Structure formats: C-alpha cells, structure tokens
Amino acid sequence: MQISVRQIAAQLGAPFEGNGDILVSGVAGIRDATAGQLTFVANAKYFAEIKNTLASVLIVPEDAEIAFRPIIRSQQPKLAFIKTMELFMLPKPKVVPKLDATAVIGKRVMLGNAVYLGAFVVIEDGASIGDNTTIYPGSYIGRRSKIGTNTIIYPNVTIWEEVSIGNRVTIHSGTVIGCDGFGYAEANGIQYKIPQLGTVVIEDDIEIGANVTIDRATMGKTWIKKGTKIDNLVHIAHNVIIGEHAIIVAQVGISGSVEVGDRVTLAGQSGVAGHIKIGSGTTVAARSGVTKSIPSNICVSGFPARIHRQEQKTQAYVQRLPKLVKRIQELEKKVNEFEAFVSRKEQKNKKSAKNTKKKLK
Amino acid sequence: MQISVRQIAAQLGAPFEGNGDILVSGVAGIRDATAGQLTFVANAKYFAEIKNTLASVLIVPEDAEIAFRPIIRSQQPKLAFIKTMELFMLPKPKVVPKLDATAVIGKRVMLGNAVYLGAFVVIEDGASIGDNTTIYPGSYIGRRSKIGTNTIIYPNVTIWEEVSIGNRVTIHSGTVIGCDGFGYAEANGIQYKIPQLGTVVIEDDIEIGANVTIDRATMGKTWIKKGTKIDNLVHIAHNVIIGEHAIIVAQVGISGSVEVGDRVTLAGQSGVAGHIKIGSGTTVAARSGVTKSIPSNICVSGFPARIHRQEQKTQAYVQRLPKLVKRIQELEKKVNEFEAFVSRKEQKNKKSAKNTKKKLK
Amino acid sequence: MQISVRQIAAQLGAPFEGNGDILVSGVAGIRDATAGQLTFVANAKYFAEIKNTLASVLIVPEDAEIAFRPIIRSQQPKLAFIKTMELFMLPKPKVVPKLDATAVIGKRVMLGNAVYLGAFVVIEDGASIGDNTTIYPGSYIGRRSKIGTNTIIYPNVTIWEEVSIGNRVTIHSGTVIGCDGFGYAEANGIQYKIPQLGTVVIEDDIEIGANVTIDRATMGKTWIKKGTKIDNLVHIAHNVIIGEHAIIVAQVGISGSVEVGDRVTLAGQSGVAGHIKIGSGTTVAARSGVTKSIPSNICVSGFPARIHRQEQKTQAYVQRLPKLVKRIQELEKKVNEFEAFVSRKEQKNKKSAKNTKKKLK
C-alpha cells in the first residue's frame, strides 16, 4: 500500500512543498523511519535529527525553515502525523465473524453480534462477549467474565473468572488476567494462602502486551483505567490501580496495592514496591526501583528512585570517586608535610623557650 | 458472604468486645483491609498502624490495650486470623469432576477418582493424574509425567515430559514446567546444545504463579520442595534446588545449579548467579543480585548483594557524596592557605638565616 | 543409557588412561557434573577445578599432567566433549509424524513430508510447514507464516501472521512471536497506536526458550540471525536485530531498534535501551543496563553499563566510602589543629610586630 505526498497533504488539508508524486509506504518515528516512509518533527528541539533520518517525507511546523523536500506543513505536526498513520492503518484483512465449530461455549453465555470465536476457544458458563469482538484460537474466558465490544483477544490468552474487560481493548497472546494474587500469612513456618476473592477490571481503549500477568484483587478489584498501554512480560499484582493513559513498558513489576496516577510512564524493567502512590504525569526511568510514594509530574530514576537530576548528579559523583580518592591522598600527603613542619616549629619553639629560660636564668 | 463478629468469635472460641452484630465480609492485612473487613495485630510493633486501618474488626493479643471496637481477643492473633480466613474460603463453586469429551487422553494413562479434565486438555502416553485433581482447558501434560492428588492446574499450562508434581499443588495459567535448561558448549564460535536429560520434581503444597518457567535438569532433577510459593513470571533454571516453605516473589530469576535453603525469601525482581547456595531463613531484598553464597538467617540487599545494614550504610554514604566533595574542596582551600603560610614562613626563615649568616660573617 | 570409557575413547579415536570399564551415564560441565558423568578441562586455567568435581571421567589436553583417573586425552578437549555429548543425545523416542485428527488446517496451507501436528494445533490460511517439522499440541501458526524443516515447536506457542521461522529451530512452550511492537504517538494526553506492519524473521539453528516475547517490526523486520540461543522470559522489541551465534540469557529485555552483533552475550536480567548498537563479540554482564552504543569485543557491566574493569574499580571505591569518610574526618581534625596553630602563630607575629614597632618607637 502506497499513497502519494499529494494525496496525504490533501487528506490533511495541508500544503506541501517538493515532489507531490513521491509515494509513501508507511510512517515511523524520525529515528526508525526508513526510505519510503513519512515522519514528522513537531518542534525545533528535533530539527537536528532531520539530517540523519532515512525518511522520504517530513511533516513540519507551518513556519519552520527546513531544507528537506518534500515536506508537508501543519500547525499541529504530531496530530497530522497521527492522521497520516491512520491512513495506513487500513483494515487488516477483516476476520469474518463466526463461531468456530470446535469452540466450546458454556451455559448462559451471552454473545453479541458479529463475534468471532476461533478454534478451541472456551467460553465458560455465564460469560458475555460484546459485539464485534474477536477471540482467537486457544483463548479461555472464565465463568461470568465480561468482554466488551470491538475487543481483540489474540491466541492462547487466559481470562480467569469474573473479570471485566472493556471496549476496544487489545490483549496479546499468552497473557493471563485474573490469576490469584500472591498473598500468604505465615504461622509456625508454614505459609497459609490468603483467599483472593476480588477481581480485575480492565477499562476501555487499553492495550496489553504478550505474556503479561495481572492478578485479581484480594478483595475489591485490580483496576486498569481507560487508555492505558501495557507492554510485554509486565507483572501487575493484586489490588493495583493504574490511572488513565499510562504507559507501562516491558518487564515492569508493580507490587500489591500500588496506585499509579494518570499519564504515568513506568519505563522498562522498573519496579514499584507495595502500598505506594505514584502521582499523575510522573515518569519512572528504566530499571528504577520506586520504594516510596512520589508526587505528580516529576521524573525519578535509580534504586531507590530519586528525583532524576539529583540521582544523575549523585551517579556522576560515584564515577568521580577514583579522582576524589586521589585528591584525598594529595591532601593527606600535604597534611603530613604540615605536621612535620608544625612539629619542627614547635620543637624549635620549645628549644628557643628553653634557651630564653636559660638566658633568663 | 457475611459473618457476624459474634459468630467469628464463637468459631475461634475467643472473647470479643464491642458490637457483635457487625457483619464482616472478608479478611485482609492491616494496610490492605477496607471497610467491612477483619484484620489483626499480633504484636505491639504494629499497634501504630491501627489508627490508619480501614478494617471494621480487629483480632488483637489477649491483654492488649486497644481503643478500637469491635475487637476479638486471642492468645495467637495470627493463627486466629488464618482460621477466620478459612471461614471465608468457602468452597468456590466446586468443579464437577468430568472428562471433557474434547480432552485427548493417550495410551497407558492412569486417571484417579474424581478427576476433572477440561476442554482441549492433552494427557500424553504414560502420564498419571491423581484423585480429585483438576486440569483446566488447554493444559498439556507430557509423556510419563505424574500429577498428584487434589492438585489444580489452571488453563493453558504446559507440563513437559517425565515431570513429577505433588499433591495439593496449584499451578496458574501460562506456566511452563520441564522445558530444556539453557546449556550450550561453544566451539569454533558455534553453540552446541548440551542435552537436557533430567527432570523437574515439584513436591506437595506448592503454589506456582502465572507465566513462570521452570527448566528441567541437565541430569538429575530441578527440585522445588514442599510448601514453597512462587509468584508470577519467575525463572528457575536447570538443576536449581529450592527448599521447603520458601517465598519467591514475582520476576525473580534463579540461575543454574543454585541451592536455596528452607524458608528463604527472594523478593521481587532479584536474581541469583549460578552455582550459589543461599542458607535457610535468609531474605534477599527486592532487586538484589546475589553473586556469592550467603549464610542462613541473614538479610542481604544490593548488587552485588551484601548484608542489608551494611549496604544501607554504603548507599547512605553515596547519597552524601556531594557534601563530601564540598568538604574535600574546603579542605583543599585551607590546605592551600597553609601551603602559602608555610612557604612564607620558610622564605622568612631562609631570609633570617641569611641575615644571621651575614651577621655571623 | 551407559557407555564405557573404553567405548567413548574408541568413538573419539583418542587414548585413555585408567579403568576403561567404568560406565558413563552422561556429560556435564565440570561444576555441574555428578558421579557417573564425564566432563572436560580444555586448558590449565580450569585445572584447579578438578579436585572439586564429582565427575567420574575427564577429557583433558593431550600433554596435561593430571592425577585424575580415568582420563581421555584429546588435542581438542572441548570438541571431544561435544562429540561425547552427542553420543548421549540418542534419539528421544521419535515422534511419529501424523496430522492429529483435531488439528485445524486452513486453506492454501503447504505441509512438508513427515510433519507432526499435535492435538488442537491451528495452522491458519496460507501458512507453510517444512519437512520433518514437529508442532506440539495447542500451538498456533498465523496466516502466511512460514516454518522451515526439522523445526520443533513445543506446546502452547503462538506464532502470529507472516512470521518466518528457519530450519532446525526449537521454540519452547508459551513463547509468542510476532505480537505487535509497543509503539504509540501521544497527542493531547491520548496514546495513538502506531500500526505495526512489519514482521519477524528467525533464521536457522536458533533455540528460543519458554514464555519469550518477540515483537514484530513497525516496518521491515525484527530479525534474529542464525545460531543464536535465547533463554526463558526474554523480551525482544520491534525492529531489533540480533546477530549470529549470540547468547541471550533469561529475563533480558531489548528495546526497539537495537542492533546486537554476532557472538554477543547478554547475561541474565540485563537490559538494552532503544536505538543502540552492541558490537560483535561483546559481553554484557548480568543485571547491566546498556544506555549507549558499545564497541566490539569488550565486556561491560553496571547501570549505566561501562567497561567491566573500570566499573568494578568504581564499585570497589563505593564500598570504601565509609573508610574514605573517616580519612576526611581525620584530615579535618588535623586541618583544624593547623588552623589553631597558624592563628596562634599569626597572633604572635602581630604581637611581636607590635612590640618591634613599640621598640622602634
């Protein structure tokens, strides 16, 4: 699928400069883009990247002075980019709704219109599946779980009992939602299981990666709010609440009863200790470990996580340790010399004091 | 399900104070508990938490002076709590034993009484499944594997060949047990696979979370001993031995041939290097990396992991580095002044020595 | 299965010393080996390990002076070890090729000779499966995906659409290949999905562990080159390229568009930030976080990852911080004494200067 620059500009209602006949085969970020692709720069901060991009076409701010050609000019380059992206997001060969003959459907199951159930799908008693929802082969929907409309569940996903999944949700393969939280009470050296009686609520417009695990609550609900995106191999423990439009990157682990605000980013391989709140708009850098509640709209890094700038300074000091030690050695050398000097002086003084005494005698 | 304080106290054979008609809907830890729930405090260390708990009812030590009402008094509050918990762990709607018509059962398979095999379960040749064991849809039991009695295997679990699983074991969805260990021998830049001919033994009363991987041994067995609990997304490599009643929290990775003692806790996202022993009763803090064998009954943290208190001190020093550098700068300033002072003194001395010489001449 | 030392030596065309009738039950590395097993030492560096090994037989360099018996002598002990290993890798009870009656095979699927499709396997339209390839129960092959010859896919694997898998590839259970990359563009607080239109190419002679996730490219391909081995629970993001014969250990995470060279080792739980190149032959130590491109044939560790030796020194300095602080305190004490000394001196000088003035008057 290819669209000319001229056609894209027309769809965006935006002016272009350069050869409008150049064909675009897709879109990507300025660093990822390859020949034939379109990318964008929304502000001057990224203009320096232009000379390195392999993209063939650029969406740029209306008044930017940029030598690259062809360009499309827009008041809101990022939004224009997203609209272009949607031009290429043309319907994947649509799955034709059907209930595969091998799918096992329990009692009192409610199926919406135009539902696709693939081979070997199991829908347990009392579950409900909304209109236009697609459930690929080998996936399992537990008793009384509710799946919304226009939702896609890839192959080999497990949704355990009484879980609620919203509309326009995408869940990738191997993911498990609603497994028991990890709760035990120890007595006499034995671990007694704390019953995990709660559930999981996944709101609308959420995407969940592959091989993710989301535990059900001990009581109440583990709760992912609308618009949040979760990458592969993420662990979300019992009773966690994640706000709207958050970004949880691959291999993040979130302990029990953590509350993550709206639009928070937890970067890759970071972890959050239990019973902590992370304020809205905050970013946790990759591989950080958050051990205390942190306020909104800041950036933290390190373990234990601290304000990113402060942590960076501290880590720079760590790198300077060898030089610091040399400075200390230098000081010690000099101080030893002073000691020698002072002791000479004082001996001399004693001597002269003695002499004075003698003289006085 | 709701039980009155009066009824709970009666079941525990314990006295209560306050309104016995208050209804309890469940139990939880003191920090997790919400209105309507019961929690406990076993010793004075946690009394400070009482003022913050949302719980409606408290189990407390027999002689504790606590203003909270209602309370139930017990000589062993934690055990009383666990007994209360069990009151609420009323039978989930019992799975009715059956062998689903779609389950594929191999040759020479031994099935106990009251076994449940869900849809699309595969039991390969020579495997055996104990009495009252439940295997949910889509799970796979390999050739000659043995599953004990009263065990629960959730959907989409894979147990590969010749693995042994005990009684009262719970395995959550997506978990893989008995896959090959990661062993290669390199020669001339090529990796040759070392055959993984051993197996995995999972003893009784073990719970294993979702999307866990437990590799089979190269020779002999990877071995998890009774009572151990393993959280989601944990990796256990070939030939690892884990003792009894251990706690392995989410996303932990344990390298090949590691030996973990009884009642060890490996907290979340920690890792253990190969061929290491961790003594019984030891705790490895979250995100630690253990690189050397460590003794029993200690707590380690950091990477490389060290005695926790020592590591905390070292990390506190790291945080004080900016101040240390200022102290060094201050020292350098002063030392420079001394240098100037000393050199003035010494020049003066030379001068006066010269003068003295002159005079002597 | 047991083979005598005499027989092994004969197969290797190599001389042995000691009792040739001793029976060997398998092979293992020098630290892992147990009684009855054979191991090897290829060079003097490892001779010290000999006294601790439990192995019963050793392959050693031709001219090594080693007291252990029995030994087999070889010019290339490692290659001899690998050949011995292969003696024990006798055919697992061969899976008899068949297409299980429950397998669902789409339209225009091309199946090679001697293919095994287990129960509940799904092969979607347009996919192709090469000769002698084994696909175990519950695995899913997406539309137009191509699987090579002599490849083994364990139970409950998901290969999504248009993915290409080579010859002699092994993929363990629960692994997901070809799921969407984690790409969004944010505008007005909402995350818009960047369509993931590319694919994944897995070349020949690759092994991939259990519960791994390999994302498809945004455009183009995520690309794993021949001979590479990947352990359990590894995450490989969109557009990553991994070179030939690399070793990626458990729980590693590789961010988008990273390029990993040939024969690179990424040790357990390490992570790599996006858009980075790791030169061929380089080793990244366990739990490291690589944040910048690094050259070939070096070893890095720490976070951010630095040359391993330098990082070790820096970390040694961190451990010495408490002692450094004591040295600074000692310096401060002495410097305070000098200050007192100097101020005494200077007061004295002032006094004597005054006296001199007086005298002069």
XYZ file of C-alpha atoms in Angstrom, chain C:
361
model
C 21.905 -45.390 28.972
C 25.535 -46.050 29.890
C 28.697 -46.149 27.755
C 32.091 -47.364 28.950
C 35.176 -45.123 28.958
C 36.773 -47.564 26.523
C 33.874 -47.196 24.083
C 33.854 -43.401 24.326
C 37.606 -43.242 23.725
C 37.206 -45.517 20.718
C 34.458 -43.305 19.271
C 36.685 -40.270 19.727
C 39.761 -42.070 18.359
C 41.561 -40.911 21.487
C 43.746 -42.659 24.099
C 42.532 -43.202 27.659
C 44.258 -43.921 30.967
C 42.790 -45.762 33.951
C 39.905 -48.219 34.150
C 38.251 -48.389 30.724
C 35.319 -50.394 32.044
C 33.928 -47.574 34.123
C 30.437 -46.724 32.842
C 29.480 -43.155 31.988
C 25.809 -42.146 32.301
C 26.044 -38.663 30.812
C 28.029 -35.471 30.448
C 28.051 -32.085 32.192
C 30.223 -29.052 32.861
C 32.979 -29.503 35.462
C 30.950 -27.809 38.218
C 27.630 -29.426 37.384
C 28.885 -32.948 36.840
C 27.825 -35.651 39.292
C 29.120 -39.146 39.949
C 28.967 -41.293 36.833
C 29.286 -38.327 34.484
C 32.051 -37.259 32.131
C 33.384 -33.710 31.941
C 36.371 -31.916 30.393
C 39.103 -29.371 31.029
C 40.333 -27.604 27.921
C 43.129 -25.537 29.440
C 45.250 -25.071 32.542
C 43.018 -22.234 33.788
C 40.473 -24.809 34.927
C 42.838 -27.473 36.310
C 42.182 -26.138 39.817
C 38.544 -27.175 39.499
C 39.456 -30.805 39.015
C 39.869 -31.503 42.726
C 36.250 -30.366 43.367
C 34.458 -32.063 40.501
C 32.213 -35.029 41.212
C 32.648 -36.318 37.650
C 33.948 -39.858 37.199
C 35.795 -39.283 33.921
C 37.709 -36.355 32.452
C 38.669 -35.372 28.911
C 41.976 -33.483 29.173
C 44.559 -31.892 26.835
C 46.979 -34.363 25.269
C 50.003 -33.468 27.330
C 48.374 -32.374 30.592
C 49.820 -33.767 33.817
C 46.715 -34.683 35.743
C 46.418 -37.244 38.526
C 42.697 -37.910 37.935
C 41.737 -41.362 36.546
C 40.229 -42.414 34.197
C 41.046 -39.679 31.681
C 40.719 -39.458 27.914
C 43.377 -37.394 26.161
C 42.491 -35.159 23.195
C 44.063 -32.381 21.153
C 40.746 -30.541 21.323
C 39.121 -31.486 24.626
C 36.066 -29.272 24.101
C 35.277 -30.689 20.675
C 35.815 -34.196 22.056
C 33.400 -33.335 24.869
C 30.778 -32.142 22.393
C 31.178 -35.356 20.377
C 30.724 -37.366 23.580
C 27.653 -35.316 24.386
C 26.232 -36.305 21.036
C 26.738 -39.981 21.869
C 24.285 -39.460 24.737
C 21.869 -37.359 22.730
C 20.460 -40.559 21.378
C 17.151 -40.110 19.718
C 14.403 -39.249 22.153
C 11.578 -41.647 21.418
C 10.887 -40.253 17.964
C 7.592 -38.505 17.459
C 5.814 -40.422 14.718
C 4.734 -37.955 12.031
C 0.977 -37.525 11.872
C -1.626 -34.854 11.496
C -3.792 -35.199 14.585
C -7.475 -35.516 13.738
C -8.234 -32.489 15.949
C -5.681 -30.164 14.284
C -7.307 -27.351 12.301
C -5.588 -26.677 8.990
C -6.613 -23.595 6.971
C -6.812 -23.030 3.234
C -3.776 -22.976 0.943
C -1.594 -24.429 3.733
C 1.556 -26.188 2.488
C 2.626 -29.150 4.599
C 6.018 -30.840 4.032
C 6.765 -34.544 4.413
C 6.818 -36.259 7.777
C 5.211 -33.330 9.579
C 3.746 -33.836 13.079
C 0.809 -31.656 14.062
C -0.377 -32.396 17.629
C -3.878 -32.143 19.021
C -5.590 -28.747 18.817
C -2.858 -27.227 16.661
C -4.143 -24.424 14.428
C -2.457 -23.633 11.099
C -4.085 -20.587 9.553
C -4.642 -19.920 5.836
C -1.596 -19.664 3.630
C 0.923 -20.903 6.197
C 3.602 -23.437 5.272
C 5.318 -26.083 7.382
C 8.598 -27.690 6.231
C 9.605 -31.372 6.148
C 10.130 -33.235 9.429
C 8.836 -30.327 11.494
C 7.040 -31.090 14.770
C 4.346 -28.824 16.167
C 3.101 -29.938 19.574
C -0.479 -29.602 20.901
C -2.100 -26.243 21.373
C 0.340 -24.243 19.251
C -0.894 -21.667 16.756
C 0.650 -20.701 13.407
C -0.770 -17.489 11.940
C -1.712 -16.650 8.380
C 1.027 -16.879 5.757
C 3.700 -17.715 8.346
C 6.473 -19.991 7.119
C 8.071 -22.636 9.305
C 11.215 -24.377 7.985
C 12.310 -28.008 8.091
C 13.314 -30.108 11.124
C 11.952 -27.438 13.441
C 10.348 -28.216 16.827
C 7.569 -26.070 18.264
C 6.602 -27.122 21.800
C 3.014 -26.925 23.168
C 1.092 -23.656 23.505
C 3.369 -21.499 21.345
C 1.871 -18.614 19.370
C 3.396 -17.577 16.031
C 1.357 -14.663 14.702
C 0.900 -13.741 11.000
C 3.531 -13.560 8.262
C 6.401 -14.573 10.504
C 9.288 -16.553 9.035
C 10.951 -19.324 11.072
C 14.025 -21.163 9.714
C 15.260 -24.750 9.707
C 16.344 -26.685 12.820
C 14.780 -24.072 15.082
C 13.443 -25.032 18.544
C 10.779 -22.890 20.229
C 9.725 -23.725 23.787
C 6.242 -23.502 25.274
C 4.381 -20.282 25.933
C 6.559 -18.216 23.605
C 4.903 -15.548 21.455
C 6.480 -14.418 18.187
C 5.117 -11.646 16.027
C 2.944 -9.779 18.525
C 2.657 -6.018 17.952
C 5.551 -3.727 18.851
C 4.890 -1.216 21.626
C 4.594 1.959 19.590
C 2.321 4.910 20.349
C 2.302 8.589 19.482
C 0.920 10.840 22.186
C -1.227 13.843 21.350
C -3.397 15.767 23.794
C -2.773 13.195 26.539
C -4.034 10.267 24.440
C -1.807 7.465 23.116
C -2.417 6.678 19.429
C -1.229 3.291 18.279
C 1.455 3.288 15.580
C 0.488 0.451 13.271
C 2.921 -2.459 13.462
C 3.068 -3.531 9.849
C 6.401 -5.368 9.756
C 7.274 -8.944 10.592
C 9.754 -11.231 12.380
C 12.451 -13.373 10.767
C 14.003 -16.192 12.803
C 16.879 -17.780 10.864
C 18.242 -21.346 11.061
C 19.649 -23.254 14.083
C 18.099 -20.964 16.683
C 16.686 -22.039 20.054
C 14.155 -19.862 21.862
C 13.185 -20.559 25.490
C 9.789 -20.604 27.193
C 7.493 -17.589 27.598
C 9.701 -15.370 25.427
C 8.121 -12.454 23.525
C 9.447 -11.256 20.167
C 7.580 -8.280 18.702
C 7.042 -7.765 15.005
C 8.653 -4.696 13.405
C 6.837 -1.418 12.877
C 8.003 -1.656 9.258
C 10.543 -4.164 7.923
C 11.530 -6.961 10.235
C 12.647 -7.903 13.709
C 15.498 -10.193 12.837
C 17.262 -12.990 14.754
C 20.220 -14.382 12.829
C 21.367 -17.980 12.605
C 22.717 -19.950 15.547
C 21.518 -17.563 18.259
C 20.209 -19.029 21.544
C 17.589 -17.233 23.648
C 16.674 -18.232 27.210
C 13.277 -18.018 29.003
C 11.214 -14.858 29.612
C 13.317 -12.679 27.295
C 11.676 -9.644 25.681
C 12.765 -8.554 22.196
C 11.079 -5.389 20.962
C 10.168 -4.263 17.444
C 12.878 -3.813 14.804
C 15.611 -5.384 16.937
C 18.375 -7.151 15.011
C 20.356 -9.868 16.785
C 23.483 -11.214 15.085
C 24.652 -14.796 14.586
C 25.511 -17.174 17.447
C 24.538 -14.706 20.166
C 23.563 -15.826 23.689
C 20.640 -14.007 25.295
C 20.152 -15.198 28.880
C 16.894 -15.327 30.872
C 14.804 -12.209 31.556
C 16.864 -9.926 29.314
C 14.926 -7.030 27.763
C 15.971 -5.463 24.446
C 14.283 -2.191 23.448
C 13.158 -1.187 19.989
C 15.584 -0.856 17.050
C 18.589 -2.185 18.976
C 21.280 -3.858 16.872
C 23.180 -6.665 18.603
C 26.305 -8.001 16.846
C 27.433 -11.584 16.241
C 28.512 -13.771 19.176
C 27.358 -11.198 21.735
C 26.390 -12.445 25.209
C 23.680 -10.569 27.086
C 23.728 -12.099 30.570
C 20.644 -12.605 32.745
C 18.287 -9.743 33.623
C 20.298 -7.192 31.645
C 18.543 -4.556 29.559
C 19.360 -2.515 26.469
C 17.919 0.926 25.731
C 16.441 1.689 22.324
C 18.358 2.594 19.134
C 21.705 1.264 20.370
C 24.383 -0.878 18.730
C 26.326 -3.565 20.581
C 29.469 -4.616 18.710
C 30.206 -8.254 17.839
C 31.873 -10.447 20.437
C 30.935 -8.156 23.304
C 29.654 -9.422 26.659
C 27.109 -7.545 28.771
C 27.299 -8.779 32.379
C 24.230 -9.896 34.326
C 21.822 -7.169 35.503
C 23.571 -4.479 33.453
C 21.675 -1.696 31.723
C 23.218 -0.605 28.419
C 22.344 3.015 27.608
C 24.827 3.853 24.849
C 26.258 2.021 21.854
C 29.282 -0.070 22.748
C 32.117 -1.389 20.567
C 33.092 -4.962 19.729
C 34.908 -7.479 21.882
C 34.633 -5.735 25.231
C 32.908 -6.622 28.479
C 30.614 -4.113 30.145
C 28.724 -4.143 33.442
C 26.688 -1.909 35.726
C 23.974 0.634 35.021
C 24.670 2.608 33.008
C 26.952 -0.087 31.625
C 30.661 0.743 31.475
C 33.870 -1.177 30.745
C 33.683 -4.011 33.268
C 37.119 -3.445 34.894
C 36.504 0.259 35.336
C 33.028 -0.406 36.757
C 34.469 -2.962 39.202
C 37.009 -0.369 40.402
C 34.321 2.276 40.818
C 32.161 -0.150 42.788
C 35.170 -1.076 44.952
C 35.570 2.633 45.697
C 31.900 2.810 46.685
C 32.500 0.029 49.193
C 35.454 2.001 50.578
C 33.309 5.120 51.125
C 32.955 4.634 54.922
C 36.754 4.480 55.210
C 37.142 7.486 52.922
C 34.810 9.471 55.144
C 36.947 8.564 58.145
C 40.023 9.754 56.268
C 38.270 13.037 55.509
C 37.291 13.409 59.165
C 40.903 12.766 60.184
C 42.072 15.393 57.701
C 39.511 17.863 59.021
C 40.679 17.295 62.566
C 44.294 17.873 61.664
C 43.489 20.869 59.489
C 41.574 22.382 62.401
C 44.652 21.915 64.548
C 46.783 23.645 61.920
C 44.271 26.461 61.772
C 44.666 26.879 65.508
C 48.441 26.668 65.125
C 48.504 29.199 62.282
C 46.201 31.612 64.083
C 48.384 31.350 67.198
C 51.457 31.972 65.072
C 49.881 34.926 63.362
C 48.669 36.470 66.587
C 52.188 36.030 67.985
C 53.662 37.628 64.865
C 51.237 40.541 65.168
C 52.219 40.901 68.808
C 55.958 40.742 68.064
C 55.416 43.130 65.131
C 53.637 45.482 67.598
C 56.487 45.070 70.051
C 59.016 45.719 67.300
C 57.018 48.826 66.360
C 56.969 49.876 70.013
C 60.697 49.260 70.285
C 61.267 51.151 67.074
C 59.285 53.977 68.526
